[in-house]
Coordinates of C-alpha atoms in Angstrom, one line a residue:
X88 CA 60.3 34.6 221.1
X89 CA 62.9 37.1 222.7
X90 CA 66.5 36.8 221.6
X91 CA 68.9 35.2 224.1
X92 CA 71.4 37.5 225.8
X93 CA 74.2 35.6 223.9
X94 CA 72.7 36.4 220.5
X95 CA 72.1 40.1 221.4
X96 CA 75.7 40.3 222.6
X97 CA 76.9 38.7 219.3
X98 CA 74.9 41.3 217.2
X99 CA 76.4 44.2 219.2
X100 CA 79.9 42.9 218.7
X101 CA 79.3 42.5 215.0
X102 CA 77.9 46.1 214.8
X103 CA 81.0 47.3 216.6
X104 CA 83.4 45.5 214.2
X105 CA 81.5 46.8 211.2
X106 CA 81.6 50.3 212.5
X107 CA 85.3 50.0 213.3
X108 CA 85.9 48.6 209.8
X109 CA 83.9 51.4 208.2
X110 CA 85.9 54.1 210.1
X111 CA 89.2 52.4 209.1
X112 CA 88.1 52.3 205.4
X113 CA 87.1 56.0 205.6
X114 CA 90.4 56.9 207.2
X115 CA 92.3 54.9 204.6
X116 CA 90.4 56.6 201.8
X117 CA 91.1 60.0 203.4
X118 CA 94.9 59.1 203.6
X119 CA 94.9 57.9 200.0
X120 CA 93.3 61.2 199.0
X121 CA 95.8 63.1 201.1
X122 CA 98.8 61.2 199.6
X123 CA 97.6 61.8 196.1
X124 CA 97.3 65.5 196.8
X125 CA 100.8 65.6 198.3
X126 CA 102.1 63.7 195.2
X127 CA 100.4 66.2 192.9
X128 CA 101.9 69.1 194.8
X129 CA 105.4 67.5 194.7
X130 CA 105.1 66.8 190.9
X131 CA 103.9 70.3 190.2
X132 CA 106.9 71.7 192.2
X133 CA 109.3 69.5 190.3
X134 CA 107.9 70.5 186.9
X135 CA 108.0 74.2 187.7
X136 CA 111.5 74.0 189.2
X137 CA 112.9 71.7 186.5
X138 CA 115.8 73.4 184.7
X139 CA 115.6 74.2 181.0
X140 CA 117.6 72.1 178.6
X141 CA 119.8 75.1 178.0
X142 CA 120.5 75.4 181.7
X143 CA 121.4 71.8 182.0
X144 CA 123.8 72.2 179.0
X145 CA 125.3 75.3 180.6
X146 CA 126.1 73.4 183.7
X147 CA 127.8 70.7 181.6
X148 CA 125.5 67.9 182.5
X149 CA 124.6 67.4 178.8
X150 CA 127.1 67.9 176.0
X151 CA 125.9 68.8 172.5
X152 CA 127.0 66.3 169.9
X153 CA 128.6 66.9 166.6
X154 CA 127.1 64.1 164.5
X155 CA 123.3 64.6 164.1
X156 CA 123.5 68.2 165.2
X157 CA 122.0 70.9 163.0
X158 CA 124.7 72.7 161.0
X159 CA 123.6 76.2 162.2
X160 CA 123.6 75.1 165.9
X161 CA 127.0 73.4 165.6
X162 CA 128.6 76.4 163.9
X163 CA 127.1 78.8 166.5
X164 CA 128.5 76.7 169.2
X165 CA 132.0 76.6 167.6
X166 CA 131.8 80.2 166.6
X167 CA 132.6 79.4 163.0
X168 CA 130.8 78.9 159.6
X169 CA 132.4 75.6 158.8
X170 CA 132.4 72.9 161.5
X171 CA 135.8 72.1 163.0
X172 CA 135.3 68.3 162.3
X173 CA 134.8 69.0 158.6
X174 CA 137.9 71.1 158.3
X175 CA 140.0 68.6 160.3
X176 CA 138.9 65.7 158.0
X177 CA 139.5 67.8 154.8
X178 CA 143.0 68.8 156.0
X179 CA 143.9 65.2 156.9
X180 CA 142.8 63.8 153.6
X181 CA 144.6 66.5 151.6
X182 CA 147.8 66.0 153.6
X183 CA 147.7 62.2 153.5
X184 CA 145.3 60.7 151.1
X185 CA 144.7 62.5 147.8
X186 CA 146.6 59.7 145.9
X187 CA 144.7 56.8 147.6
X188 CA 142.7 54.7 145.1
X189 CA 139.0 55.0 145.3
X190 CA 139.0 58.0 147.7
X191 CA 135.5 58.5 149.0
X192 CA 134.2 55.7 146.9
X193 CA 135.8 52.9 149.0
X194 CA 134.1 52.2 152.3
X195 CA 136.1 52.3 155.5
X196 CA 135.7 49.8 158.4
X197 CA 132.3 50.7 159.8
X198 CA 133.2 49.7 163.4
X199 CA 136.2 52.0 163.4
X200 CA 134.2 54.8 161.8
X201 CA 131.7 54.4 164.6
X202 CA 134.5 54.6 167.2
X203 CA 135.7 57.8 165.6
X204 CA 132.1 59.1 165.6
X205 CA 131.8 58.3 169.3
X206 CA 135.1 60.0 170.2
X207 CA 134.1 63.2 168.3
X208 CA 130.6 63.2 169.9
X209 CA 132.2 62.9 173.4
X210 CA 134.6 65.8 172.8
X211 CA 137.7 63.6 172.8
X212 CA 140.7 65.2 171.2
X213 CA 141.3 63.4 167.9
X214 CA 144.7 62.9 166.5
X215 CA 144.4 61.5 163.0
X216 CA 148.1 60.5 163.1
X217 CA 147.2 57.9 165.7
X218 CA 147.5 54.4 164.2
X219 CA 143.9 53.5 165.0
X220 CA 142.8 56.1 162.4
X221 CA 145.5 55.4 159.9
X222 CA 143.1 54.1 157.2
X223 CA 142.2 57.2 155.2
X224 CA 138.8 55.5 154.2
X225 CA 137.8 55.8 157.9
X226 CA 138.3 59.6 157.7
X227 CA 136.4 59.9 154.5
X228 CA 133.7 57.5 155.7
X229 CA 133.2 59.6 158.9
X230 CA 133.0 62.8 156.9
X231 CA 130.3 61.3 154.6
X232 CA 128.5 60.0 157.7
X233 CA 128.6 63.5 159.2
X234 CA 126.8 65.0 156.2
X235 CA 124.3 62.0 156.0
X236 CA 123.3 62.5 159.6
X237 CA 122.6 66.2 159.4
X238 CA 118.9 66.7 160.4
X239 CA 118.7 69.2 157.5
X240 CA 120.9 68.3 154.5
X241 CA 123.6 70.7 153.3
X242 CA 121.4 71.9 150.4
X243 CA 118.4 72.1 152.8
X244 CA 115.0 70.5 152.3
X245 CA 113.4 73.9 151.5
X246 CA 115.6 74.4 148.4
X247 CA 115.5 70.8 147.1
X248 CA 112.8 71.4 144.5
X249 CA 114.4 74.7 143.4
X250 CA 117.7 73.0 142.7
X251 CA 116.0 70.2 140.8
X252 CA 114.1 72.8 138.7
X253 CA 117.4 74.7 138.1
X254 CA 119.2 71.6 136.8
X255 CA 116.4 70.9 134.4
X256 CA 116.9 74.2 132.6
X257 CA 117.9 73.5 129.0
X258 CA 120.2 76.5 128.7
X259 CA 123.6 75.7 130.2
X260 CA 124.5 79.3 131.2
X261 CA 121.1 79.9 132.8
X262 CA 121.5 76.5 134.6
X263 CA 124.8 77.6 136.2
X264 CA 123.4 81.0 137.0
X265 CA 120.3 79.5 138.7
X266 CA 122.4 77.1 140.8
X267 CA 124.7 79.9 141.8
X268 CA 121.8 82.1 142.8
X269 CA 120.2 79.3 144.9
X270 CA 123.6 78.6 146.7
X271 CA 123.9 82.3 147.6
X272 CA 120.5 82.2 149.2
X273 CA 121.5 79.3 151.6
X274 CA 122.3 80.1 155.3
X275 CA 125.9 81.1 155.7
X276 CA 127.0 77.9 157.5
X277 CA 125.5 75.9 154.6
X278 CA 127.1 78.1 151.9
X279 CA 130.6 78.2 153.5
X280 CA 130.6 74.5 154.4
X281 CA 129.6 73.7 150.8
X282 CA 132.3 75.9 149.4
X283 CA 134.9 74.3 151.6
X284 CA 133.7 70.8 150.7
X285 CA 133.5 71.4 147.0
X286 CA 136.9 73.0 146.9
X287 CA 138.3 69.9 148.6
X288 CA 136.5 67.6 146.2
X289 CA 138.0 69.5 143.3
X290 CA 141.4 68.6 144.6
X291 CA 140.4 65.0 144.9
X292 CA 139.3 65.1 141.2
X293 CA 142.6 66.9 140.2
X294 CA 144.4 63.9 141.5
X295 CA 142.2 61.5 139.6
X296 CA 145.1 59.8 137.7
X297 CA 146.2 58.4 141.0
X298 CA 143.0 58.0 143.0
X299 CA 140.8 57.2 139.9
X300 CA 138.0 59.5 141.1
X301 CA 136.3 61.5 138.3
X302 CA 133.9 64.3 138.5
X303 CA 131.1 61.9 137.8
X304 CA 132.1 59.3 140.3
X305 CA 132.5 62.0 143.1
X306 CA 129.0 63.3 142.2
X307 CA 127.5 59.8 142.4
X308 CA 129.0 59.4 145.9
X309 CA 127.9 62.8 147.3
X310 CA 124.7 63.5 145.4
X311 CA 122.3 61.6 147.7
X312 CA 124.4 62.6 150.8
X313 CA 124.1 66.3 150.3
X314 CA 120.7 66.6 148.7
X315 CA 117.5 64.9 149.6
X316 CA 113.8 65.8 149.7
X317 CA 112.1 66.2 153.1
X318 CA 109.7 63.3 152.3
X319 CA 110.8 60.4 150.0
X320 CA 108.4 59.6 147.3
X321 CA 108.2 57.1 144.5
X322 CA 110.6 59.3 142.5
X323 CA 113.7 58.2 144.3
X324 CA 115.5 56.9 141.2
X325 CA 114.6 60.1 139.3
X326 CA 115.7 62.3 142.3
X327 CA 119.0 60.4 142.4
X328 CA 119.8 61.4 138.8
X329 CA 119.1 65.1 139.5
X330 CA 121.1 64.9 142.8
X331 CA 124.1 63.6 141.0
X332 CA 123.8 66.2 138.2
X333 CA 123.5 69.1 140.6
X334 CA 126.7 68.1 142.4
X335 CA 128.5 67.4 139.2
X336 CA 127.6 70.8 137.8
X337 CA 128.9 72.6 140.9
X338 CA 132.1 70.6 140.7
X339 CA 132.6 71.5 137.1
X340 CA 131.7 75.2 137.6
X341 CA 133.2 75.7 141.0
X342 CA 135.1 78.9 140.0
X343 CA 132.0 80.4 138.3
X344 CA 129.8 79.7 141.4
X345 CA 132.2 80.4 144.3
X346 CA 135.0 82.3 142.7
X347 CA 138.6 81.4 143.2

């Protein structure tokens, strides 16, 4: 039975709609593909034109920090072999705090130490005579934090096992000689910063009658801060003993190791 004119017309309209829908979908797919291609081109241009980290630093958009920066990088930036912050802390303690009880052993207010850390990292001019920094334990706490946050400890990861082997030597003179030899092999910023710090710590100990800090107590405070293995193992307690012994020996034999 032949289809009615109305049914035939309906089929033609449906075919027209389907055809139109198909063309629209193809056009949409083509546009999506074109958009994706444009996005890829833009991304590629962005990545190839993106400035290097050093270029961004040179323009002043990113400021290098002091805390958490490698000692070598910091000293290169400051054109020195002992970081300015370390020298500033040492000078302030020696001028104002050598007689303070529990120097370096007593903890300062952590919130204030963090404020000082923030100010130093943001290149703010620090005046330790300002009342907000008047507690000497804030200065000593910040200095200890600086050494703790070094990505590579002062004695460096690479020499940790060598220092431990040296301190185990049964002959005292050979022990001192081995420690001295290892210190002289360290990078110059590490060597010079170590010399400045230990010279300062000797002055702390020399005022021990007032501040009640002995060679052993200073070594206990600074041992784990200045020496640590790259990967902690189950020997942490054993390592701590050697860390303290190494620092104590250098304090006792400062003149032999560094000279006057």
